[in-house]
XYZ file of C-alpha atoms in Angstrom:
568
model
C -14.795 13.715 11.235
C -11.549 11.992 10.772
C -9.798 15.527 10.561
C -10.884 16.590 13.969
C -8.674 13.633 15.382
C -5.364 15.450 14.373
C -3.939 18.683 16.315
C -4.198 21.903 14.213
C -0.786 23.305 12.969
C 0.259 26.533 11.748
C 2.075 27.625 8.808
C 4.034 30.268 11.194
C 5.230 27.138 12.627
C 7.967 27.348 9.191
C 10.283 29.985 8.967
C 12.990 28.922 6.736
C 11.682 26.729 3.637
C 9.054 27.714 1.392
C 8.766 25.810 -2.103
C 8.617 21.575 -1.704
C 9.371 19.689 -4.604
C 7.153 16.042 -4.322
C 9.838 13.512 -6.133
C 6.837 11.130 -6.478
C 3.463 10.606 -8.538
C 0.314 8.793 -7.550
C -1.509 9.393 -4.029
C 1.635 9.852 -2.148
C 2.329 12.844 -4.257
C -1.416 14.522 -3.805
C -1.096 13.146 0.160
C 1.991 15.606 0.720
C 0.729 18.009 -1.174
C -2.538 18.748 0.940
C -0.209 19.225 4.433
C 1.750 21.653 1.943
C -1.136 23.662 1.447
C -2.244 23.425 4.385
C 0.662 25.121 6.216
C 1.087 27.738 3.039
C 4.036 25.829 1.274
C 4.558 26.096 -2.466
C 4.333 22.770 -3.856
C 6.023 21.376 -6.906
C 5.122 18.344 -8.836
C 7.330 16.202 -11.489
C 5.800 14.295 -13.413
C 6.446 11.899 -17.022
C 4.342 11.706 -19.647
C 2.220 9.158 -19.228
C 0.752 11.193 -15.894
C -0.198 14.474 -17.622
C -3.712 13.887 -16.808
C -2.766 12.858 -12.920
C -4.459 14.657 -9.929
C -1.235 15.245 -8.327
C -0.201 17.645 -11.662
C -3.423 19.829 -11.162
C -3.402 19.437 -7.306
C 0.414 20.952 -6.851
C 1.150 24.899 -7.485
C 3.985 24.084 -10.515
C 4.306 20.878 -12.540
C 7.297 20.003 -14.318
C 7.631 17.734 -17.130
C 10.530 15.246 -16.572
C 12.106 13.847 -19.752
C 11.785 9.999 -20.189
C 9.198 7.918 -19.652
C 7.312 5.479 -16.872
C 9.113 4.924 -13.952
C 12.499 5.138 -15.089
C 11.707 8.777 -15.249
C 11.052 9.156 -11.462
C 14.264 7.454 -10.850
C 16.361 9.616 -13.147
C 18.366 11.605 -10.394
C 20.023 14.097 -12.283
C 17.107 15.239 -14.533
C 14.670 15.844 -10.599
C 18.069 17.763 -8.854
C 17.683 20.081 -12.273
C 14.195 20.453 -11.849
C 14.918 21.297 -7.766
C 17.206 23.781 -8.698
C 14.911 25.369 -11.398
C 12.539 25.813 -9.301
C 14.290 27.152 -6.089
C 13.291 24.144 -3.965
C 14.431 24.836 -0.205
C 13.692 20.934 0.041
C 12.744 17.972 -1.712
C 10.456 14.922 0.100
C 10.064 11.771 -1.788
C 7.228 9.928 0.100
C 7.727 6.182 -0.222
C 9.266 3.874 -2.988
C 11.348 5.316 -5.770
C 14.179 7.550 -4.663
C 12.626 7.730 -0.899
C 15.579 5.187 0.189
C 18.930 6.174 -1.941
C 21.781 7.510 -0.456
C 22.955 8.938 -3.512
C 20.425 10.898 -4.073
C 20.033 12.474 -0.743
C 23.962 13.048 -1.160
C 23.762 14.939 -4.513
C 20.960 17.144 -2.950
C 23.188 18.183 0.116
C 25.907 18.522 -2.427
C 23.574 21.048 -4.575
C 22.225 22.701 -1.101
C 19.123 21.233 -1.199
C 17.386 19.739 2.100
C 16.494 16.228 1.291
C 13.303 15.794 3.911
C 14.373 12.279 5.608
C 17.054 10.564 6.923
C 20.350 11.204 6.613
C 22.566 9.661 3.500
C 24.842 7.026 6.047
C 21.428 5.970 7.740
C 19.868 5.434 4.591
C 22.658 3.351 2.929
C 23.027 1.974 6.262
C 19.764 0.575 6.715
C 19.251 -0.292 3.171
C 21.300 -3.248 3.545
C 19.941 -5.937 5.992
C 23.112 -7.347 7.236
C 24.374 -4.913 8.117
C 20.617 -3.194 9.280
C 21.216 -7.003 11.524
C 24.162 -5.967 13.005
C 23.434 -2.314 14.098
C 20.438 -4.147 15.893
C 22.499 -6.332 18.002
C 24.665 -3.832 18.901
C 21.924 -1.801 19.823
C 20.869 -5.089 21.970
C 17.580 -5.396 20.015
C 16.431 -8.933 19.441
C 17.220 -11.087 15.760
C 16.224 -13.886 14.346
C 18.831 -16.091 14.645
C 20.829 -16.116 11.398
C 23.886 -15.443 9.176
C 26.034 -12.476 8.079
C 26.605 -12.647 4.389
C 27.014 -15.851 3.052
C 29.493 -16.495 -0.356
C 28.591 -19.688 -1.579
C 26.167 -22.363 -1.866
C 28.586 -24.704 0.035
C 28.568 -21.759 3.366
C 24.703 -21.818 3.010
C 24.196 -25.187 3.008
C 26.875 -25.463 6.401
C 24.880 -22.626 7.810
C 21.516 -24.238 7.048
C 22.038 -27.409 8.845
C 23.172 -25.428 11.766
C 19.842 -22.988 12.376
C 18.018 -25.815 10.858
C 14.574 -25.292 8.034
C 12.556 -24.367 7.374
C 14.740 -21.213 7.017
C 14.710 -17.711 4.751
C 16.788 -16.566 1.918
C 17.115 -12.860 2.028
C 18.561 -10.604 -0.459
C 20.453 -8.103 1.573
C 19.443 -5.191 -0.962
C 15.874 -6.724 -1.213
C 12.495 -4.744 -0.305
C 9.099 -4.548 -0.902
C 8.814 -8.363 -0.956
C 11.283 -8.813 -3.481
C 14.602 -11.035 -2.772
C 12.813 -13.439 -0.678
C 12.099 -17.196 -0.466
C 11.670 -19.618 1.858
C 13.467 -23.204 1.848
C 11.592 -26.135 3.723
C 14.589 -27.958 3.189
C 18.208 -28.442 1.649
C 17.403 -28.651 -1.993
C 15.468 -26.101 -2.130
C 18.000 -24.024 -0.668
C 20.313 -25.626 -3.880
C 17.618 -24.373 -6.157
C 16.929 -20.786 -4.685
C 20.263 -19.741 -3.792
C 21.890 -18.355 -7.133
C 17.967 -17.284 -8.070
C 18.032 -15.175 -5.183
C 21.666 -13.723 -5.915
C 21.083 -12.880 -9.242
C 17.552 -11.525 -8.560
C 19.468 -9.310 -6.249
C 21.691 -8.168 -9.014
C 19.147 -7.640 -11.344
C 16.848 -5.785 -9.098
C 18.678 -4.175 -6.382
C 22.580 -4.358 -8.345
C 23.847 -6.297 -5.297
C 24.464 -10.063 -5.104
C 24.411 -10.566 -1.418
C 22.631 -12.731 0.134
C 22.163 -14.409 4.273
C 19.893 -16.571 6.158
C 17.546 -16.324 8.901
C 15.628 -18.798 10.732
C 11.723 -18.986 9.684
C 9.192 -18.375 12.404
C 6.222 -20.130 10.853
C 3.338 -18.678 13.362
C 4.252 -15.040 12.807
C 3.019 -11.106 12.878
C 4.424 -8.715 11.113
C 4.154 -5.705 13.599
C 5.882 -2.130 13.063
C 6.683 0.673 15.225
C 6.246 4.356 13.963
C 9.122 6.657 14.941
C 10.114 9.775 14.144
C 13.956 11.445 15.614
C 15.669 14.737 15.361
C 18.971 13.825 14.249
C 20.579 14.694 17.518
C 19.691 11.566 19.414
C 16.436 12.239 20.678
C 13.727 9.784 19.315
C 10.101 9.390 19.926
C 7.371 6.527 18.924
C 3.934 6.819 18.021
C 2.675 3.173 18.204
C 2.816 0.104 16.476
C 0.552 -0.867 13.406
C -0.417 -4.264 12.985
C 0.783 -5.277 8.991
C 0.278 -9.399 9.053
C -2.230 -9.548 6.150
C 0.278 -10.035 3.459
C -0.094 -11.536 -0.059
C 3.521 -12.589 -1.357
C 5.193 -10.415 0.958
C 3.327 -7.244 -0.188
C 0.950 -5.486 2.463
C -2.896 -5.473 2.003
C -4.674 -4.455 5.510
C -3.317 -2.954 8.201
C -4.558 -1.618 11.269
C -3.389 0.441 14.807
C -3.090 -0.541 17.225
C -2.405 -4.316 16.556
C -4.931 -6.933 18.449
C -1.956 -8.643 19.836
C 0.192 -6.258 21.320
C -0.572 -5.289 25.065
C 0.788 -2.470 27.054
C 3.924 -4.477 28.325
C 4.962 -5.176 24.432
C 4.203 -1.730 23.269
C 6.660 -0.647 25.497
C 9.262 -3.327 24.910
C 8.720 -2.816 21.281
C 8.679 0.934 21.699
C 11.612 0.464 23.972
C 14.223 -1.365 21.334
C 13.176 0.551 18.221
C 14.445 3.793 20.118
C 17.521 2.480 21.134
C 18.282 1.193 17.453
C 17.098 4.863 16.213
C 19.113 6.854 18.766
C 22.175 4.460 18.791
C 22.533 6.143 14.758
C 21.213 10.038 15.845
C 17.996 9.194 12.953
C 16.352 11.953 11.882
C 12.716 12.455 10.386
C 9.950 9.951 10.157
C 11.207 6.147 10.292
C 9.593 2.263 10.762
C 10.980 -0.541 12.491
C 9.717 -3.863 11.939
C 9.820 -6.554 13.982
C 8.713 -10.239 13.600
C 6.493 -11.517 16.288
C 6.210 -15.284 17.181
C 2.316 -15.756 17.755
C 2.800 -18.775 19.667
C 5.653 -17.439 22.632
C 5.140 -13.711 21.731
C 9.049 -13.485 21.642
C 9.931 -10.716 18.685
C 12.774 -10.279 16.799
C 14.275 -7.087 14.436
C 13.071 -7.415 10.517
C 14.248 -4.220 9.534
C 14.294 -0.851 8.934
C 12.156 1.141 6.425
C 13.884 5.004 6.432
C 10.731 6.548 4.802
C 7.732 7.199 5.160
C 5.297 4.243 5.136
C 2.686 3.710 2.590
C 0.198 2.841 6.263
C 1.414 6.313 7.597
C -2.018 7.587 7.840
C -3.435 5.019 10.371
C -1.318 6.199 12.649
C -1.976 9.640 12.062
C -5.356 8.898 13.207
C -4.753 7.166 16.442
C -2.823 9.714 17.845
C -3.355 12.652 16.055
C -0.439 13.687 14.353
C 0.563 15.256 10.652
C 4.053 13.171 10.080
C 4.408 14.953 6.276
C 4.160 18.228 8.432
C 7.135 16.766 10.865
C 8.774 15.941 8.020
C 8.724 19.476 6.739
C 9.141 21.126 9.436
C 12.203 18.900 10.388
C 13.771 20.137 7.310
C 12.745 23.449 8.278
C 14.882 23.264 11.549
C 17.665 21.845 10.024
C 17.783 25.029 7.424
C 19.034 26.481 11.025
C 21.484 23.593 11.542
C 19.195 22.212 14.279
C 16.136 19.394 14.777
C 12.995 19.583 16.007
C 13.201 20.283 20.464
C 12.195 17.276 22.338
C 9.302 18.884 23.438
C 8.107 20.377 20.241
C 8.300 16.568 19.389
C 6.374 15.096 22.668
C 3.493 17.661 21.972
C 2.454 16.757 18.279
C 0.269 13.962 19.511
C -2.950 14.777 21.059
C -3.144 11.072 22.462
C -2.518 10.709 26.649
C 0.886 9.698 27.940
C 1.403 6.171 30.006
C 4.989 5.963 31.548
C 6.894 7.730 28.747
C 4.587 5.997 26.192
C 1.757 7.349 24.135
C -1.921 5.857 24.235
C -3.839 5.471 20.827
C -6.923 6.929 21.090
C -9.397 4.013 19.456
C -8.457 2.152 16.427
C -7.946 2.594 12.718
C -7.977 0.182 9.815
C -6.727 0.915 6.157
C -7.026 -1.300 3.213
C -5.494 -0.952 -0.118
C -7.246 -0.684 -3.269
C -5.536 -1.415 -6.398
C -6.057 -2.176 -9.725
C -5.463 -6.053 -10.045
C -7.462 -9.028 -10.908
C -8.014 -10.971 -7.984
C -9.274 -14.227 -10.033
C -6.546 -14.318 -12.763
C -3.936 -14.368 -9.876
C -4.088 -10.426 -8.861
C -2.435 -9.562 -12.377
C -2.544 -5.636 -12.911
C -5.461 -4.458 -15.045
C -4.837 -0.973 -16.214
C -7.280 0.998 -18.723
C -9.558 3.632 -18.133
C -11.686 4.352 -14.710
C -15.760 4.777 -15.968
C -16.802 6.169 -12.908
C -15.124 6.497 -9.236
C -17.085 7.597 -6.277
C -15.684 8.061 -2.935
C -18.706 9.136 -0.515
C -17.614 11.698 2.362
C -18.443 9.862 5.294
C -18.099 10.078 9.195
C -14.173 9.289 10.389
C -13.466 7.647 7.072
C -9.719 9.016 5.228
C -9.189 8.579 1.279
C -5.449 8.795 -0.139
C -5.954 8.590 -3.344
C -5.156 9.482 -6.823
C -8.173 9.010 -9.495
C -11.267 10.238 -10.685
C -13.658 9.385 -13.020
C -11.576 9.141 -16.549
C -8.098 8.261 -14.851
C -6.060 6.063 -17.031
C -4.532 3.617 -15.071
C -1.038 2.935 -16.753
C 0.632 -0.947 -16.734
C 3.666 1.446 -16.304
C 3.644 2.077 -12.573
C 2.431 0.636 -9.298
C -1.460 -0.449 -9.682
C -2.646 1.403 -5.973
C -5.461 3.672 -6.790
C -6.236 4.268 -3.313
C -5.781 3.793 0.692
C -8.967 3.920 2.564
C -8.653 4.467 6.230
C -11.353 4.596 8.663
C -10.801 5.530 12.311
C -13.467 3.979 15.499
C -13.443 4.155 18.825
C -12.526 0.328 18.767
C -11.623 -2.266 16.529
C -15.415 -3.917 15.740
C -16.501 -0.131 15.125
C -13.979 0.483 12.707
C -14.256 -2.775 10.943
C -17.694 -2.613 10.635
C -17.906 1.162 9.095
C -14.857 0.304 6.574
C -17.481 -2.837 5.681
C -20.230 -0.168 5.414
C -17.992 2.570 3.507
C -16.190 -0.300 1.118
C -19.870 -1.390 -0.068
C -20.465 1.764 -1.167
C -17.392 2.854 -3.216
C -17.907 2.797 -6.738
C -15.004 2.139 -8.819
C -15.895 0.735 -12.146
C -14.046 -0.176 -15.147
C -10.539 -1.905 -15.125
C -11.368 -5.759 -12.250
C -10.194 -3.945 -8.892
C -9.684 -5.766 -5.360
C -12.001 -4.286 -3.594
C -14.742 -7.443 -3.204
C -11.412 -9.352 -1.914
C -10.926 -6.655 0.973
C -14.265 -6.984 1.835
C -14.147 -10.677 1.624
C -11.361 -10.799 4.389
C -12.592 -8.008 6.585
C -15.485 -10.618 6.782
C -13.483 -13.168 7.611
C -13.853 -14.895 11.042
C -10.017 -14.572 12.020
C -9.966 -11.063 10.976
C -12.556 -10.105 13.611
C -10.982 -12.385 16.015
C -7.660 -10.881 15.486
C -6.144 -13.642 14.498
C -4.383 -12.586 11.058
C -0.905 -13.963 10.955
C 1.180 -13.674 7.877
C 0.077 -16.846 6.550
C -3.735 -16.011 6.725
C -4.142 -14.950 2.991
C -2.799 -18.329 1.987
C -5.920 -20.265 3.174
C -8.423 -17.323 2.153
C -11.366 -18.706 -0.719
C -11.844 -15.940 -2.495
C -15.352 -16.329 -4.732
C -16.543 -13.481 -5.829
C -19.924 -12.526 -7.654
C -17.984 -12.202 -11.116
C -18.927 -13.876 -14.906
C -15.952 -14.189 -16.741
C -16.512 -13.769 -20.730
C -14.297 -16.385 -21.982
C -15.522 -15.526 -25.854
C -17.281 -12.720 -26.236
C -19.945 -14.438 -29.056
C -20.526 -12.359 -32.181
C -23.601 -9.258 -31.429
C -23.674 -10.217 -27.973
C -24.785 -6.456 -26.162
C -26.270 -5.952 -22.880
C -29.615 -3.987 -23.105
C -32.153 -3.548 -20.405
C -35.658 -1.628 -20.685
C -36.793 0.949 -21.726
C -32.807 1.477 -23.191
C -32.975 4.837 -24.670
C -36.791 5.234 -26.647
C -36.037 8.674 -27.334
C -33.336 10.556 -27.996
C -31.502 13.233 -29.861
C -28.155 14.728 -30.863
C -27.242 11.927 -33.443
C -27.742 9.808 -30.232
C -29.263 6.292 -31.392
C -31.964 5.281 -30.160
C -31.089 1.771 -27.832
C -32.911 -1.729 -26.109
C -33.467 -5.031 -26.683
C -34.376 -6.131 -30.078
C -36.430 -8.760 -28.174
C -38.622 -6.682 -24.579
C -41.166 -9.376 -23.858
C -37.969 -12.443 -23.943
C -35.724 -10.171 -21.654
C -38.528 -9.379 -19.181
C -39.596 -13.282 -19.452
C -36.108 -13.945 -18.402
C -35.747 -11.781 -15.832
C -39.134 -13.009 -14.432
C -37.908 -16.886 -14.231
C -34.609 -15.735 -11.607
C -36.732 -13.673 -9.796
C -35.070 -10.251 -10.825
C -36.906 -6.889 -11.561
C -38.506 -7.175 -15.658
C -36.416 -4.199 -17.028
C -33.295 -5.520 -14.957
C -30.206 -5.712 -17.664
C -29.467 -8.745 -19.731
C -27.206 -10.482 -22.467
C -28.636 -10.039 -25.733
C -27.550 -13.017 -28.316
C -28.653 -11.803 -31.809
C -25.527 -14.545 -33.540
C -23.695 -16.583 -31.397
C -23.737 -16.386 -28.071
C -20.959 -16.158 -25.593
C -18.978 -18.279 -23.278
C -19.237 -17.513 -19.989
C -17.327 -18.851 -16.160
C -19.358 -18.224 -13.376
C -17.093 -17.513 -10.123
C -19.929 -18.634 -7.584
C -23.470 -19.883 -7.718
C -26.129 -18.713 -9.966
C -29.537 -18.519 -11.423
C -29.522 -18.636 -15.292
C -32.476 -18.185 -17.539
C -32.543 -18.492 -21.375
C -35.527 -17.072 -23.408
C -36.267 -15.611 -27.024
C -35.797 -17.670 -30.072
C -35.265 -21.462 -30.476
C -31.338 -22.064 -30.099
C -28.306 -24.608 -28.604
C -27.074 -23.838 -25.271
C -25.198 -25.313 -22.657
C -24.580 -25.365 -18.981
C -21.320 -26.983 -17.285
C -21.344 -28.920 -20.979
C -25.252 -30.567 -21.290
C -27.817 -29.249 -23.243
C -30.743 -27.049 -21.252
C -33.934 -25.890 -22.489
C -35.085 -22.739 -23.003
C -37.383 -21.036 -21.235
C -36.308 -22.998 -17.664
């Protein structure tokens, strides 16, 4: 079992905080809150309205209510430091997104005596902004891409531009998760995205700057996992391989990356400590570097000074808890201290290689979310029918549902991060095949027949996923979209429901013998299900090739616009 793969901890191991408030929702929130009961921590939830019915409310020892509504109520700082202080937190973690990267609110926590469980306030604001983020990482003598500091005007961009040359990247210095981002293959479309990007920035981030890097075209998007004490000392656990992107936002990732050998690992490895240590970082951290595919030169990205929504991967290749080393980081600095180097060097059950951990085998997560992949991945909330996640051999769930969950249009559509850990890459990839095919989540379009699709994929099991690769991915799945529903159109199959009780109707075809006709003609099973027309029928798109039948009464119908018989 995946579990077996990660060193047991004890709840001994904390002697100074006791009650964590989670300042997140979703499966972040119910992910901290099993290493919480696992090392005998009182957890406490917050939650709005709309997640009453959430898992991570019933999960967590306390919920609190927080006043407001969607996500503006998980950003409301002074409402969650009330709630901390209600509640006697000794320390509040906020996972990823949200609060996890503002300085103000770690500040107003220190101010209330609170431990805020990551970095520190300067590193945060520090590394929240990605000039200057740029600048700490040439100081610290760690590759850029060549580019600008901040740039003022259109008129400096365009002077700047001609000098790195295009294509090049306009990035909002505030921007994350994507956002603030565009790339200009030449001058005038620098002229058109340059005050979009600026005021995108304002509106999204409530900062206008803006600079500009060169573009590597042939690129990886490859991270390194660290984790520091605050008083210098910094250790890595790995990089995870995070190419397969779909505008900007993460979709598959996987540790160790196919690319990176030994010699890179340790270069890698090498820079993102001396970045980390330069600032004295403290708790869990990511580094991300861009990796030229075609020289395998690399260059600093940024800094993420959170934890990562891909923690878990790495948790399985070397067999560490980093919500536990978050905690129990916090718990050492209740004594004004940080976690001992060697308390550090021995949460990893992987061998060491010249100062550099080994993963042990290989681990691939995907990301499940609510979105319709065919109507341009557009969230689709409403209400989970059923959800089955079989317990299976070194497969991890994160998740957040059940069968009933409301997904809300209010919040981030991830239902769910599926990991699976092998003792190489094609193992892996071929269980998470295996496990993916039999998840059942039904009800609101999901993406789960797109992961599948690309773990298919030829250059996926070659390794060869740069950040481009989803551009040039088909995606045609087995769907029929109702474009008009049709008036009494039902699906029935047979027998339906020939007896019942409890003011339960009885159900099925008004027509058997035409539905099993039907389902004789495309070869399917007699009582398999089918459309029943009993007015008009509907319109339907069919997303890939198919066998259609028509039987049952004499009627008009149509197929790509001509008339077809029935019976046929």
């Amino acid at each position: 079992m995946v579990e077996k793969l990660i060193n047991s901890r004890s709840a001994s191991d904390f002697k100074h905080i006791r009650t964590v408030l989670i300042a997140n929702r979703g499966e972040i929130a119910c992910r901290i809150i099993s290493s919480c009961k696992k090392f005998g921590l009182k957890s406490v939830a917050i939650y709005s309205k709309e997640d009453t019915d959430s898992l991570h409310v019933s999960q967590s020892d306390k919920a609190v209510l927080l006043p407001g509504s969607g996500s503006q109520a998980y950003i409301n700082i002074d409402s969650i430091i009330d709630v901390a202080i209600k509640v006697k937190a000794d320390v509040v973690i906020p996972g990823y997104g949200f609060l996890s990267e503002n300085s103000t609110f770690a500040q107003k926590l220190q101010q209330h005596g609170i431990l805020f469980s990551g970095p520190s306030a300067e590193s945060v604001e520090e590394f929240g902004l990605k000039h200057i983020a740029r600048s700490l990482a040439i100081n610290s003598k760690v590759p850029v891409v060549p580019g600008t500091d901040l740039v003022e005007t259109l008129e400096d961009a365009k002077a700047e531009g001609a000098k790195i040359g295009y294509p090049l990247m306009l990035k909002s210095t505030a921007g994350g998760g994507g956002m603030g981002l565009k790339v200009c293959e030449n001058e005038n479309q620098l002229k058109q995205f340059f005050n979009e990007v600026k005021s995108r920035g304002q509106s999204l981030f409530n900062h206008t700057g803006v600079f500009i890097e060169k573009y590597v075209q042939n690129a990886r998007h490859i991270e390194i996992q660290l984790f520091g004490n605050g008083l210098g000392d910094v250790i890595t656990f790995g990089e995870r391989e995070c190419s397969i992107q779909r505008r900007h936002q993460k979709v598959i990732e996987e540790s160790p990356s196919p690319f990176v050998d030994f010699e890179m690992r340790k270069q890698l490895s090498g820079c993102a400590i001396s970045l980390a240590s330069s600032v004295k970082y403290k708790s869990a951290g990511t580094i991300e570097f861009l990796v030229d595919d075609d020289t395998g030169d690399f260059y600093f990205l940024e800094m993420n000074t959170r934890l990562q929504v891909e923690h878990g991967i790495s948790e399985l290749v070397y067999g560490i808890d980093l919500v536990y080393l978050m905690l129990l980081q916090s718990d050492y600095e209740a004594a004004k201290s940080g976690i001992p180097l060697k308390t550090l060097q021995e949460q990893s059950n992987s061998s060491w290689r010249h100062d550099l951990l080994e993963p042990t085998g290989h681990s691939i997560e995907v990301r499940v979310y609510a979105e319709n992949p065919v109507k341009d991945f557009a969230p689709s909330p409403g209400i989970l029918h059923q959800v089955e996640f079989p317990p299976r051999e070194s497969i991890r769930i994160d998740h957040w549902v059940s069968t009933g969950t409301k997904i809300s249009p209010y919040f981030d559509p991830l239902l769910a991060k599926i990991m699976c850990w092998g003792k190489d890459r094609k193992t892996a990839t071929d269980n998470l095949i295996a496990y993916l095919e039999d998840v059942k989540l039904h009800g609101p379009p999901t993406n789960l027949a797109y992961l599948i699709d690309i773990l298919k994929t030829e250059k996926f099991n070659q390794g060869f996923t740069l950040t481009s690769f989803l551009n040039s991915l088909k995606f045609q799945p087995s769907l029929i979209e109702f474009e008009e529903a049709g008036a009494y159109t039902t699906i029935q199959d047979l027998p339906g429901r020939p007896t019942v009780s409890g003011g339960i109707p009885r159900s099925g075809p008004v027509d058997p013998l035409s539905l099993q006709i039907a389902n004789i003609i495309v070869g399917n099973d007699k009582y398999t299900e089918c459309l029943e027309i009993n007015l008009s029928g509907p319109i339907l798109k069919f997303h890939s090739s198919a066998i259609i039948a028509l039987a049952g009464a004499n009627f008009e119908f149509k197929i790509n616009g001509e008339d077809k018989p029935l019976f046929t």
